[in-house]
Short mmCIF file of C-alpha atoms and ligand atoms in Angstrom, two decimals:
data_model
loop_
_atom_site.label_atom_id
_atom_site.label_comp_id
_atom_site.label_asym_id
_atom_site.label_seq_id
_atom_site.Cartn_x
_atom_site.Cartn_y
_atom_site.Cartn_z
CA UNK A 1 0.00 0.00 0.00
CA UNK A 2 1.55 3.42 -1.03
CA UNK A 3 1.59 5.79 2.11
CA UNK A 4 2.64 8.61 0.16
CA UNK A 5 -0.47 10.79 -0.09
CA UNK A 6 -0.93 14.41 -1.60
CA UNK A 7 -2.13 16.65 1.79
CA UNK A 8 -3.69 20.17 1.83
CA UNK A 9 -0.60 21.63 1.22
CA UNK A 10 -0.20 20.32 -2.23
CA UNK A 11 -3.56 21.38 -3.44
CA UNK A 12 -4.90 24.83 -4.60
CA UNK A 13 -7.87 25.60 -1.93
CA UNK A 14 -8.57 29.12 -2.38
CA UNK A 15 -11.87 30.35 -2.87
CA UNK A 16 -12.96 26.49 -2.57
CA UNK A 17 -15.44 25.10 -1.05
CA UNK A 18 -13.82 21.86 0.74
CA UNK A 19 -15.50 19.03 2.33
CA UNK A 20 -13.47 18.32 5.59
CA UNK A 21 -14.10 14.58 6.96
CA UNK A 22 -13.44 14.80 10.78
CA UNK A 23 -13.44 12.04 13.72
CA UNK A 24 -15.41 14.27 16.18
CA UNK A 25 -16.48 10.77 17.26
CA UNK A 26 -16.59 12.46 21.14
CA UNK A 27 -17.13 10.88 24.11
CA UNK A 28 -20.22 12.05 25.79
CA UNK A 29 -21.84 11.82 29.01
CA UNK A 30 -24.49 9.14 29.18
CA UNK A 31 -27.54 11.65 31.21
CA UNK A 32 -26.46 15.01 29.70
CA UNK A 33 -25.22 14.48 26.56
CA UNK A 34 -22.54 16.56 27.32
CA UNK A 35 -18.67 16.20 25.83
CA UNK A 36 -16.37 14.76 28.42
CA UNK A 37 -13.23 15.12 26.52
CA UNK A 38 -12.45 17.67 23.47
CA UNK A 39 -9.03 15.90 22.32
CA UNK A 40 -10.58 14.69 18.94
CA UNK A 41 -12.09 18.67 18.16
CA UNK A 42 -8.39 20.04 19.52
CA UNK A 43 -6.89 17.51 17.32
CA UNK A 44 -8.60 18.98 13.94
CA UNK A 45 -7.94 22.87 14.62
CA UNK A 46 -4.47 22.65 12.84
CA UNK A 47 -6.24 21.74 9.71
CA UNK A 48 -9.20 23.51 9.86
CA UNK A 49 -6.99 26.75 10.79
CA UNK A 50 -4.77 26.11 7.21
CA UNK A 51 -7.92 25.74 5.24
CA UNK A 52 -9.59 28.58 6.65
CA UNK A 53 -6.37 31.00 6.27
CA UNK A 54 -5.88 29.74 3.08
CA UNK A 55 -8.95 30.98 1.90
CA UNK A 56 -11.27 28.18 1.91
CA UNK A 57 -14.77 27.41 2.63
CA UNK A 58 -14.92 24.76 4.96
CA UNK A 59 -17.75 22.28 5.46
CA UNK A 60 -16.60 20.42 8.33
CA UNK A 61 -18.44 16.51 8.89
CA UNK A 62 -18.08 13.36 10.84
CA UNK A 63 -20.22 10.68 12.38
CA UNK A 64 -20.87 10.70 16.00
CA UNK A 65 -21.69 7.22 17.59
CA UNK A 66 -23.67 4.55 15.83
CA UNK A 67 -27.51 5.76 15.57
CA UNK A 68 -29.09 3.68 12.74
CA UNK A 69 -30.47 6.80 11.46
CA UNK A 70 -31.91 10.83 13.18
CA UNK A 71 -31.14 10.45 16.54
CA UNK A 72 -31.21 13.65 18.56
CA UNK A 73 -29.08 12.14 21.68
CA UNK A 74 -26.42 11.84 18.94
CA UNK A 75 -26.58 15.29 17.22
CA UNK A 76 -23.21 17.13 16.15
CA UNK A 77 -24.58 20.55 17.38
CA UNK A 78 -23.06 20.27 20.29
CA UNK A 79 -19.43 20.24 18.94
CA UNK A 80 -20.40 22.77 16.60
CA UNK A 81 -20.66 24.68 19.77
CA UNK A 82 -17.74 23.17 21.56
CA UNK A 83 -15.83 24.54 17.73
CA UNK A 84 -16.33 27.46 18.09
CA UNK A 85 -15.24 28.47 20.92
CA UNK A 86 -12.39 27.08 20.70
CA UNK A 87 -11.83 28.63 17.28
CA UNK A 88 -12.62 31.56 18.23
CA UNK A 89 -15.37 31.96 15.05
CA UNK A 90 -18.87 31.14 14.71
CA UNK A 91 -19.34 27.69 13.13
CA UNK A 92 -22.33 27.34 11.18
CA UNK A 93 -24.40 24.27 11.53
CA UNK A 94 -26.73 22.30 8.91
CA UNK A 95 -29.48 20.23 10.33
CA UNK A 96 -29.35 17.59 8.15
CA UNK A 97 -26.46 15.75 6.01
CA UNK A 98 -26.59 16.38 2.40
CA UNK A 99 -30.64 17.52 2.75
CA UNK A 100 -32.12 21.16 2.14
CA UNK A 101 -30.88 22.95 4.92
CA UNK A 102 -26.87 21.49 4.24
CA UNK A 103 -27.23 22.54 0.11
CA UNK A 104 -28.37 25.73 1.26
CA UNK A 105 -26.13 26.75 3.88
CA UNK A 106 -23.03 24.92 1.65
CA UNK A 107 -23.68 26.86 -1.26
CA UNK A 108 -24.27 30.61 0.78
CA UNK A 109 -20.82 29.53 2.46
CA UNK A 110 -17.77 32.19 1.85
CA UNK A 111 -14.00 31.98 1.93
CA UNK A 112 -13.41 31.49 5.88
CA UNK A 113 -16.64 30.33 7.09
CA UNK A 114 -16.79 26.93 8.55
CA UNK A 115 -20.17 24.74 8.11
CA UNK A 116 -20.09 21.49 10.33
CA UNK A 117 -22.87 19.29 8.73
CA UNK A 118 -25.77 16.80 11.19
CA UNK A 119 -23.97 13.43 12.21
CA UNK A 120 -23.19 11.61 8.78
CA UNK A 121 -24.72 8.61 9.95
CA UNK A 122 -28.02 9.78 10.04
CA UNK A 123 -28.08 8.79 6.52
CA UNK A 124 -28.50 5.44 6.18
CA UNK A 125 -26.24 5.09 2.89
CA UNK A 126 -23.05 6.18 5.22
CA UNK A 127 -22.40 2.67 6.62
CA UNK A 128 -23.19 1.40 3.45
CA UNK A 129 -21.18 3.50 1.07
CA UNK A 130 -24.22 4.40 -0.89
CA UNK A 131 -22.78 6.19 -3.94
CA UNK A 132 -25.74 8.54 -3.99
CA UNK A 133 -25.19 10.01 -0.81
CA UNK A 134 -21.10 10.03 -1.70
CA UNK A 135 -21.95 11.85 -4.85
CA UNK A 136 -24.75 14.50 -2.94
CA UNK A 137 -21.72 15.08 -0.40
CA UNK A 138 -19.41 15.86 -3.17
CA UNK A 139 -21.54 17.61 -5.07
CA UNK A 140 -21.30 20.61 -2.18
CA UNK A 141 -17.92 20.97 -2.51
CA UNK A 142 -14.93 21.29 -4.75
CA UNK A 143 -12.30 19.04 -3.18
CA UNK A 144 -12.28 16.63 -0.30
CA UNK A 145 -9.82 16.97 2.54
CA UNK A 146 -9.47 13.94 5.32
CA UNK A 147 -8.34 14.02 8.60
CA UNK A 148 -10.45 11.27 10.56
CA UNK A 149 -7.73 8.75 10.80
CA UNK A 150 -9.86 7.12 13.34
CA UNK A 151 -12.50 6.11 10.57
CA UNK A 152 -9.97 5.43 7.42
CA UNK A 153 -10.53 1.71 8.20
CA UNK A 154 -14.23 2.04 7.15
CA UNK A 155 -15.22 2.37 3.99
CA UNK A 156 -18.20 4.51 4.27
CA UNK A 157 -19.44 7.42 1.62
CA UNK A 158 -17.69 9.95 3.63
CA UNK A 159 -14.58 8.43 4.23
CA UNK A 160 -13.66 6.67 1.03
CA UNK A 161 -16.89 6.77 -1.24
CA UNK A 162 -17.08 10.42 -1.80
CA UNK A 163 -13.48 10.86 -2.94
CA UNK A 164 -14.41 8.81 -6.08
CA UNK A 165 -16.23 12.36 -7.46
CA UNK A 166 -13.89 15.01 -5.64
CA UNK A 167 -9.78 15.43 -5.75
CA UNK A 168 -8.94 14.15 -2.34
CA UNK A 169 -6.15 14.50 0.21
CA UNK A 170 -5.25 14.29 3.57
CA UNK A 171 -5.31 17.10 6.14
CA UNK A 172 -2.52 16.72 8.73
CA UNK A 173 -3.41 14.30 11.61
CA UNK A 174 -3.46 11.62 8.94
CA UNK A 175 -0.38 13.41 7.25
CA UNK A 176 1.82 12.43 10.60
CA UNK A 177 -0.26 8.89 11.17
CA UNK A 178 1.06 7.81 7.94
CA UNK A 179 4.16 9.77 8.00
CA UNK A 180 5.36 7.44 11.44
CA UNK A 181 2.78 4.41 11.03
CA UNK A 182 3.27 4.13 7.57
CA UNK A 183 7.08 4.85 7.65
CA UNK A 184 7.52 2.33 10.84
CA UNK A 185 5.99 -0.10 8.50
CA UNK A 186 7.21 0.25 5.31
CA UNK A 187 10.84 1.17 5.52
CA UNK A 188 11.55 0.79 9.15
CA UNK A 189 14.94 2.09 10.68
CA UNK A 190 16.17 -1.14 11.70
CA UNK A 191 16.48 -2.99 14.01
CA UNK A 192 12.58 -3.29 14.01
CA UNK A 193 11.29 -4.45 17.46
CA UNK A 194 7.60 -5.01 17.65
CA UNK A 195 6.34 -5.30 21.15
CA UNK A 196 2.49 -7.35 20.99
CA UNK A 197 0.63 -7.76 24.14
CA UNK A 198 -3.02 -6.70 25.10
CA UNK A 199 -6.08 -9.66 26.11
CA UNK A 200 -5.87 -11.83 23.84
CA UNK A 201 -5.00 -13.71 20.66
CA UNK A 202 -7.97 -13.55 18.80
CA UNK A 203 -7.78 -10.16 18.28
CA UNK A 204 -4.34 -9.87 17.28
CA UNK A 205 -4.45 -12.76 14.49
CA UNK A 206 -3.51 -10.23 11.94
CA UNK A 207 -1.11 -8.36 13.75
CA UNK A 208 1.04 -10.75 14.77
CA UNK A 209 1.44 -12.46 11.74
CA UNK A 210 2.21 -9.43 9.67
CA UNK A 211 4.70 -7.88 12.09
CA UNK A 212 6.64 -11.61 12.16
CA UNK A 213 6.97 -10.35 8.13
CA UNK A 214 8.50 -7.05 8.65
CA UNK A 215 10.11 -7.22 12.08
CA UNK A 216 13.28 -8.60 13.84
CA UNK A 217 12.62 -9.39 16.93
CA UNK A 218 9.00 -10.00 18.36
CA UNK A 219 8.10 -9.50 21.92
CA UNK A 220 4.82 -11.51 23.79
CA UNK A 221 3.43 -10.67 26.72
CA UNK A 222 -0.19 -9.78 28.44
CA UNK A 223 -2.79 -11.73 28.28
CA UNK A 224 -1.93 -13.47 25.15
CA UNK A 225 1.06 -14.32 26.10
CA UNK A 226 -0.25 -17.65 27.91
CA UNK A 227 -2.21 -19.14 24.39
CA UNK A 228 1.41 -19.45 23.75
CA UNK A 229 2.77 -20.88 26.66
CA UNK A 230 -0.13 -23.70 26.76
CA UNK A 231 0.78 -23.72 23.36
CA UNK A 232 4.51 -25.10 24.15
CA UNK A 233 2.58 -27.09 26.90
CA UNK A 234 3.44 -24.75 29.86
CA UNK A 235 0.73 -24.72 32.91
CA UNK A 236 -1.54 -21.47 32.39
CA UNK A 237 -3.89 -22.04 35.65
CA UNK A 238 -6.44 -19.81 35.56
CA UNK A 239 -4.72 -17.46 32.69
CA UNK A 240 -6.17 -15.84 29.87
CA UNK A 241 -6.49 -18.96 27.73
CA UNK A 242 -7.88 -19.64 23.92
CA UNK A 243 -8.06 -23.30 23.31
CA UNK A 244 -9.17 -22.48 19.96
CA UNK A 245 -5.75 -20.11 19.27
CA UNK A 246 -3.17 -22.74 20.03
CA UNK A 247 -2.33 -24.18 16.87
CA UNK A 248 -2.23 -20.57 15.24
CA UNK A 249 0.14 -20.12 18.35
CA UNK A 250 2.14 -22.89 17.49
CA UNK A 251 2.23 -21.76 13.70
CA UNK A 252 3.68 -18.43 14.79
CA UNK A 253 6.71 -19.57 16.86
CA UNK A 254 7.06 -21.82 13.94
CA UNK A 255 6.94 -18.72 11.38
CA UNK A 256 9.33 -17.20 13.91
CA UNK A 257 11.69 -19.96 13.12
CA UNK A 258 11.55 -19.97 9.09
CA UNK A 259 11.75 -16.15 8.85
CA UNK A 260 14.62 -15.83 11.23
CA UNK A 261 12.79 -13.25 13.41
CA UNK A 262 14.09 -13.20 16.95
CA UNK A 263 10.83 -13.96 19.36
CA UNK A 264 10.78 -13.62 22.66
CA UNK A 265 8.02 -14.84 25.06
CA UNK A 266 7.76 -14.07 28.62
CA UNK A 267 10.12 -16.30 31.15
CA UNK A 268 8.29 -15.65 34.63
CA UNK A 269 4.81 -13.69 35.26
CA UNK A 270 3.34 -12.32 38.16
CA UNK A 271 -0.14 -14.53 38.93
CA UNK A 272 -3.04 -13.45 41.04
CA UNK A 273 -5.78 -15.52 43.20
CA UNK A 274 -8.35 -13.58 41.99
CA UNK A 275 -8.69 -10.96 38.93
CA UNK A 276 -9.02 -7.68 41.23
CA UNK A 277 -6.63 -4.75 42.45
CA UNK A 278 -5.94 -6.26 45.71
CA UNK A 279 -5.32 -9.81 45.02
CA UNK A 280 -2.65 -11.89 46.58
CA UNK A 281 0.44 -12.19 44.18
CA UNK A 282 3.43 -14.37 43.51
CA UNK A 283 5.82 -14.36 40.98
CA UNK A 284 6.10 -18.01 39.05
CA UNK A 285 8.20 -19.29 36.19
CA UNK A 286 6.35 -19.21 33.35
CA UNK A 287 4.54 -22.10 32.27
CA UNK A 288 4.51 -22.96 35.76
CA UNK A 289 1.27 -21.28 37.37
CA UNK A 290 -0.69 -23.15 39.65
CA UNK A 291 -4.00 -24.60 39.89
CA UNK A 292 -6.67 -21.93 40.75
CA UNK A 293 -3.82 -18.34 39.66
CA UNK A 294 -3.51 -16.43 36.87
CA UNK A 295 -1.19 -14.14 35.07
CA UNK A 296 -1.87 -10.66 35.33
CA UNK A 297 1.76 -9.24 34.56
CA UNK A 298 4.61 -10.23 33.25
CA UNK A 299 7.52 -10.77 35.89
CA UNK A 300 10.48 -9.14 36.62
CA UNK A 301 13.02 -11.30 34.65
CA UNK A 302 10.89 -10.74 31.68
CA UNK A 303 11.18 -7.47 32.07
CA UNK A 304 14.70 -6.90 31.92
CA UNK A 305 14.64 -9.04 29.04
CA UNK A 306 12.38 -6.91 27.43
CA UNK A 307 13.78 -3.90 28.30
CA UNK A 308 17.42 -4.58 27.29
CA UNK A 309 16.10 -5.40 23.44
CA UNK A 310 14.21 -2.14 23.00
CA UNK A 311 17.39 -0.46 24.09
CA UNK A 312 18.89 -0.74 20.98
CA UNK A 313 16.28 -0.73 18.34
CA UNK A 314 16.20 1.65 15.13
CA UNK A 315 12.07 1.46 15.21
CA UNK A 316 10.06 0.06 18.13
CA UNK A 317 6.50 -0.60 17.83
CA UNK A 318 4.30 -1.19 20.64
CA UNK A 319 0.60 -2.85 20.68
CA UNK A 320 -0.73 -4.23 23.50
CA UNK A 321 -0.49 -3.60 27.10
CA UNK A 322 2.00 -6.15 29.24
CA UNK A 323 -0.53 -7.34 31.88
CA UNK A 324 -3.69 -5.77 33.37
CA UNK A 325 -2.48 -2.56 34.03
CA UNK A 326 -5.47 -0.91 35.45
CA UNK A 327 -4.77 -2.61 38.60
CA UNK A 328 -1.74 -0.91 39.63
CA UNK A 329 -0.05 -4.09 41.38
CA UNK A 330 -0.14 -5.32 38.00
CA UNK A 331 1.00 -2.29 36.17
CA UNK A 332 4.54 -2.65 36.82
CA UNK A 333 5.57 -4.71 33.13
CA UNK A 334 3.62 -2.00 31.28
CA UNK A 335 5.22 0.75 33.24
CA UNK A 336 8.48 -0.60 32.99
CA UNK A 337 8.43 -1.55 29.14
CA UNK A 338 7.02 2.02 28.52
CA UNK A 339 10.00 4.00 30.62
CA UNK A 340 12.59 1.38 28.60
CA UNK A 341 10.78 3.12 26.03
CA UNK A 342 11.17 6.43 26.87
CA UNK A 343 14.61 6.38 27.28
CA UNK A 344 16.04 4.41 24.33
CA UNK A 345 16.83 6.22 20.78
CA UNK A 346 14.61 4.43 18.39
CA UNK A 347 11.82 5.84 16.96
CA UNK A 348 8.65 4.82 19.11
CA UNK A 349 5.04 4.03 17.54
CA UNK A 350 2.30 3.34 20.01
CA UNK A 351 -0.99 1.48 18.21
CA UNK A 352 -3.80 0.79 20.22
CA UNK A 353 -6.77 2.60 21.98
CA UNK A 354 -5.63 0.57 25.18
CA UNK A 355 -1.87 0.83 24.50
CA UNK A 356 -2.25 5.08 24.15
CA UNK A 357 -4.59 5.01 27.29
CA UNK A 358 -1.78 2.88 29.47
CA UNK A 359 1.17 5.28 27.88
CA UNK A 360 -0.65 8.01 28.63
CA UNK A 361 -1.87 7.25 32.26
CA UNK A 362 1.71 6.45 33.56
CA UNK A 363 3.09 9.82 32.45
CA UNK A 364 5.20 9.08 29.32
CA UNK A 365 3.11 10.38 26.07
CA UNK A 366 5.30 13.28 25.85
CA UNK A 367 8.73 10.57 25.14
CA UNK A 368 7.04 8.76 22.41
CA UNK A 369 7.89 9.08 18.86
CA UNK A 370 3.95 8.87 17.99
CA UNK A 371 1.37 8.13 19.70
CA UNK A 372 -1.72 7.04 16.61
CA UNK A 373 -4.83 8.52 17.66
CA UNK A 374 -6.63 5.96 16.01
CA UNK A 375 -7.35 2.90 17.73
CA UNK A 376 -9.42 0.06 15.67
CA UNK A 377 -7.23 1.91 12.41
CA UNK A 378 -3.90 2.01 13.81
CA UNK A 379 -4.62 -1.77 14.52
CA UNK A 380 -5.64 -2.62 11.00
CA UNK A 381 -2.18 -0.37 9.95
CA UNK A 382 -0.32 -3.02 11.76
CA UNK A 383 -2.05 -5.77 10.01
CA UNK A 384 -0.46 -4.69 6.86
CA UNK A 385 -4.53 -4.11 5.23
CA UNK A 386 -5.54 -1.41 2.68
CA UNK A 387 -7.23 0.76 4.90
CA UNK A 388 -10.11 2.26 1.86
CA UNK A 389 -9.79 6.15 3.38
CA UNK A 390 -6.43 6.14 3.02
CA UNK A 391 -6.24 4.09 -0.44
CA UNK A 392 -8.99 6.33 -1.80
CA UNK A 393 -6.78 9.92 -1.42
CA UNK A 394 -4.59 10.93 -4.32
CA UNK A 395 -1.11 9.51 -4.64
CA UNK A 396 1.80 11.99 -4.03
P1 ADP B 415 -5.08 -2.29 22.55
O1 ADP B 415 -6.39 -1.57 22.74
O2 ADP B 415 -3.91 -1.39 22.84
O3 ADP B 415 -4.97 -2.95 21.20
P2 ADP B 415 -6.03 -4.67 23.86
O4 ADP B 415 -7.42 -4.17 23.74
O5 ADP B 415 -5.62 -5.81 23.03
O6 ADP B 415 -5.00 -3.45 23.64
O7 ADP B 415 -5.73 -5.12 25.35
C1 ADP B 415 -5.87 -4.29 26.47
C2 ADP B 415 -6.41 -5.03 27.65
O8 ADP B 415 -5.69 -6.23 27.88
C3 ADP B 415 -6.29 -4.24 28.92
O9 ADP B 415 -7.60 -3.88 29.35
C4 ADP B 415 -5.60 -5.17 29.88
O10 ADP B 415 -6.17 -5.16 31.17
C5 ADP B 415 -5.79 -6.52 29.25
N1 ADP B 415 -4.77 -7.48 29.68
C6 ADP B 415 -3.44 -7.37 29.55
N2 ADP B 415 -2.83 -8.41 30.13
C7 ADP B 415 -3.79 -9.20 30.65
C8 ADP B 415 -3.79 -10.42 31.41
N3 ADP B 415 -2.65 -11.01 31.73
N4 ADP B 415 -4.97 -10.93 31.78
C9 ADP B 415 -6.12 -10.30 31.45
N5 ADP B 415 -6.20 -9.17 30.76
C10 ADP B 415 -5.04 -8.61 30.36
MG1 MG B 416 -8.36 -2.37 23.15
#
């Protein structure tokens, strides 16, 4: 897949309207509806700021939540609001998607004004990638500009349908997603060292077998890391276990093997009597946990081991958190693997809505390389897939 995408900069936006896909997929509280966190509408200014000062006219849209079709608990007026203020200039709103009140307000729109359209998946041809409804979005504008990297893993008619009738590029959150993502990927400063943890194995099929393609060394731990100790007939206890994931498991270490990637699997854990905060602990060798425990972090021999073969890596990625690090007795691999991380002098990519969330909670955001904002995307980046809202904007 060619990562090399033409942005804002390298298009001619003046006096153009411009159809600006946005994630402001925001949380929200559950009784008031209001926004409990801004960080996706922060995250958009520095592209809505170029396009505005460059003379465009912006209609801003993005789908908020998963209504299957009006929903007024899941209107975008709100953020319209929240927009504006931070802007610091009114944001017009349109009440519907692509209906009367949008075409109106679209076409009356003048260089510098900002239109943010209703939630895009009150139309029912959004989720579907109805080509009507891509073509009556395209048809109010005269290019198409997107920045919702948390959505370019969807093909939907605004994220990937709607650039079929429109010149499309990206605006510059995915710019620097596929800038580091992309670059970690494709022409990694070696030594690559991809660090996979997180629940379970199930839900890193892809992952794992496409970073054992592009990586040297491959780190295990979390949950997942005891499929693959039953796997190599250790004793798991109460672990984390997929019965159905251990011949995949097997396959893997095998791959390991034939591609001469270096994997490493964790050598003790830390196991629990119960799965809560305060449960007694031991550390065990692992493959040795006994009847009635279970691994909730990996132990402290793994994580020198660990730590010593991010030191020196060109390109570290990271997916997956090394135990259950909510409970902070059980936070200490994570924390430890992310400090190693801090401190070495590769380039550091963080994928993951789980993997951000732990990085960011013990204090060390600010040392990473890149942090991806998107969570379910940055995961199918890592998979090696064609993600369609990236595939669908014009090569550079
Ligand atoms: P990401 O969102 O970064 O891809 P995942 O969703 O795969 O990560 O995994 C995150 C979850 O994995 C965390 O909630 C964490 O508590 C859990 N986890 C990690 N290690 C274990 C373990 N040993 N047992 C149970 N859950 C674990
Ligand atoms: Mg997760």
């Amino acid at each position: 897949m060619n990562y090399n995408k033409k942005t804002v900069r390298d298009v001619d936006v003046r006096g153009k309207k411009v159809l600006l896909r946005c994630d402001f997929n925001v949380p929200q509280d559950k009784a008031t509806g209001a926004i409990t966190s801004d960080k996706r509408i922060v995250a958009a200014l520095p592209t809505i700021r170029y396009l505005l000062e460059n003379g465009a006219a912006v209609i801003a849209c993005s789908h908020l939540g998963k209504p299957k079709g009006p929903d007024p608990k899941l209107t975008l007026e709100p953020v319209a609001r929240r927009l504006s203020e931070l802007l610091g200039q009114e944001v017009l709103f349109a009440h519907d998607v692509v209906g009367e009140d949008a075409r109106a307000k679209a076409a009356a729109l003048r260089p510098g004004q900002l239109l943010l359209l209703e939630n895009t998946r009150f139309e029912p041809g959004e989720t579907k990638n109805d080509p009507a409804l891509a073509k009556a979005l395209a048809d109010l504008a005269e290019v198409y500009v997107s920045d919702a990297f948390g959505a370019v893993h969807r093909a939907h008619a605004s994220t990937a349908g709607v650039a079929a009738y429109l010149p499309a590029v990206s605006g510059f959150l995915i710019e620097k997603e596929l800038a580091f993502l992309g670059g970690a990927i494709a022409d990694p400063k070696r030594p690559l060292v991809a660090i996979l943890g997180g629940a379970k194995v199930s839900s890193k099929i892809g992952v794992i077998n496409n970073l054992l393609e592009i990586a040297d060394t491959v780190i295990i731990g979390g949950g997942m890391s005891y499929t693959f100790s039953a796997a190599l007939g250790g004793q798991v206890g109460d672990s984390l276990l997929e019965s159905d994931w251990l011949d995949y498991s097997r396959q893997m270490v095998e791959k390991a093997k034939d591609k001469g990637v270096e994997l490493l699997l964790p050598v003790d854990t830390v196991c629990a009597d119960v799965f809560a905060p305060d449960a007694r602990s031991q550390v065990v060798p692992a493959g040795q946990i006994p009847e009635g425990w279970q691994g909730l972090d990996i132990g402290p021999e793994t994580v020198k081991r660990y730590c010593a073969a991010v030191a020196d890596a060109g390109t570290v990625i990271w997916n997956g958190p090394m135990g259950v690090f909510e409970f902070p007795a059980f936070a200490k691999g994570t924390q430890a693997v992310a400090e190693a991380l801090s401190r070495t002098g590769a380039i550091t990519i963080i994928g993951g809505g789980d993997s951000a969330a732990a990085v960011e909670q013990l204090g060390f955001a600010d040392k990473m390389t890149h942090i991806s904002t998107g969570g379910g995307a940055s995961l199918e980046f890592l998979e090696g897939k064609e993600l369609p809202g990236v595939a669908c904007l014009l090569d550079k």
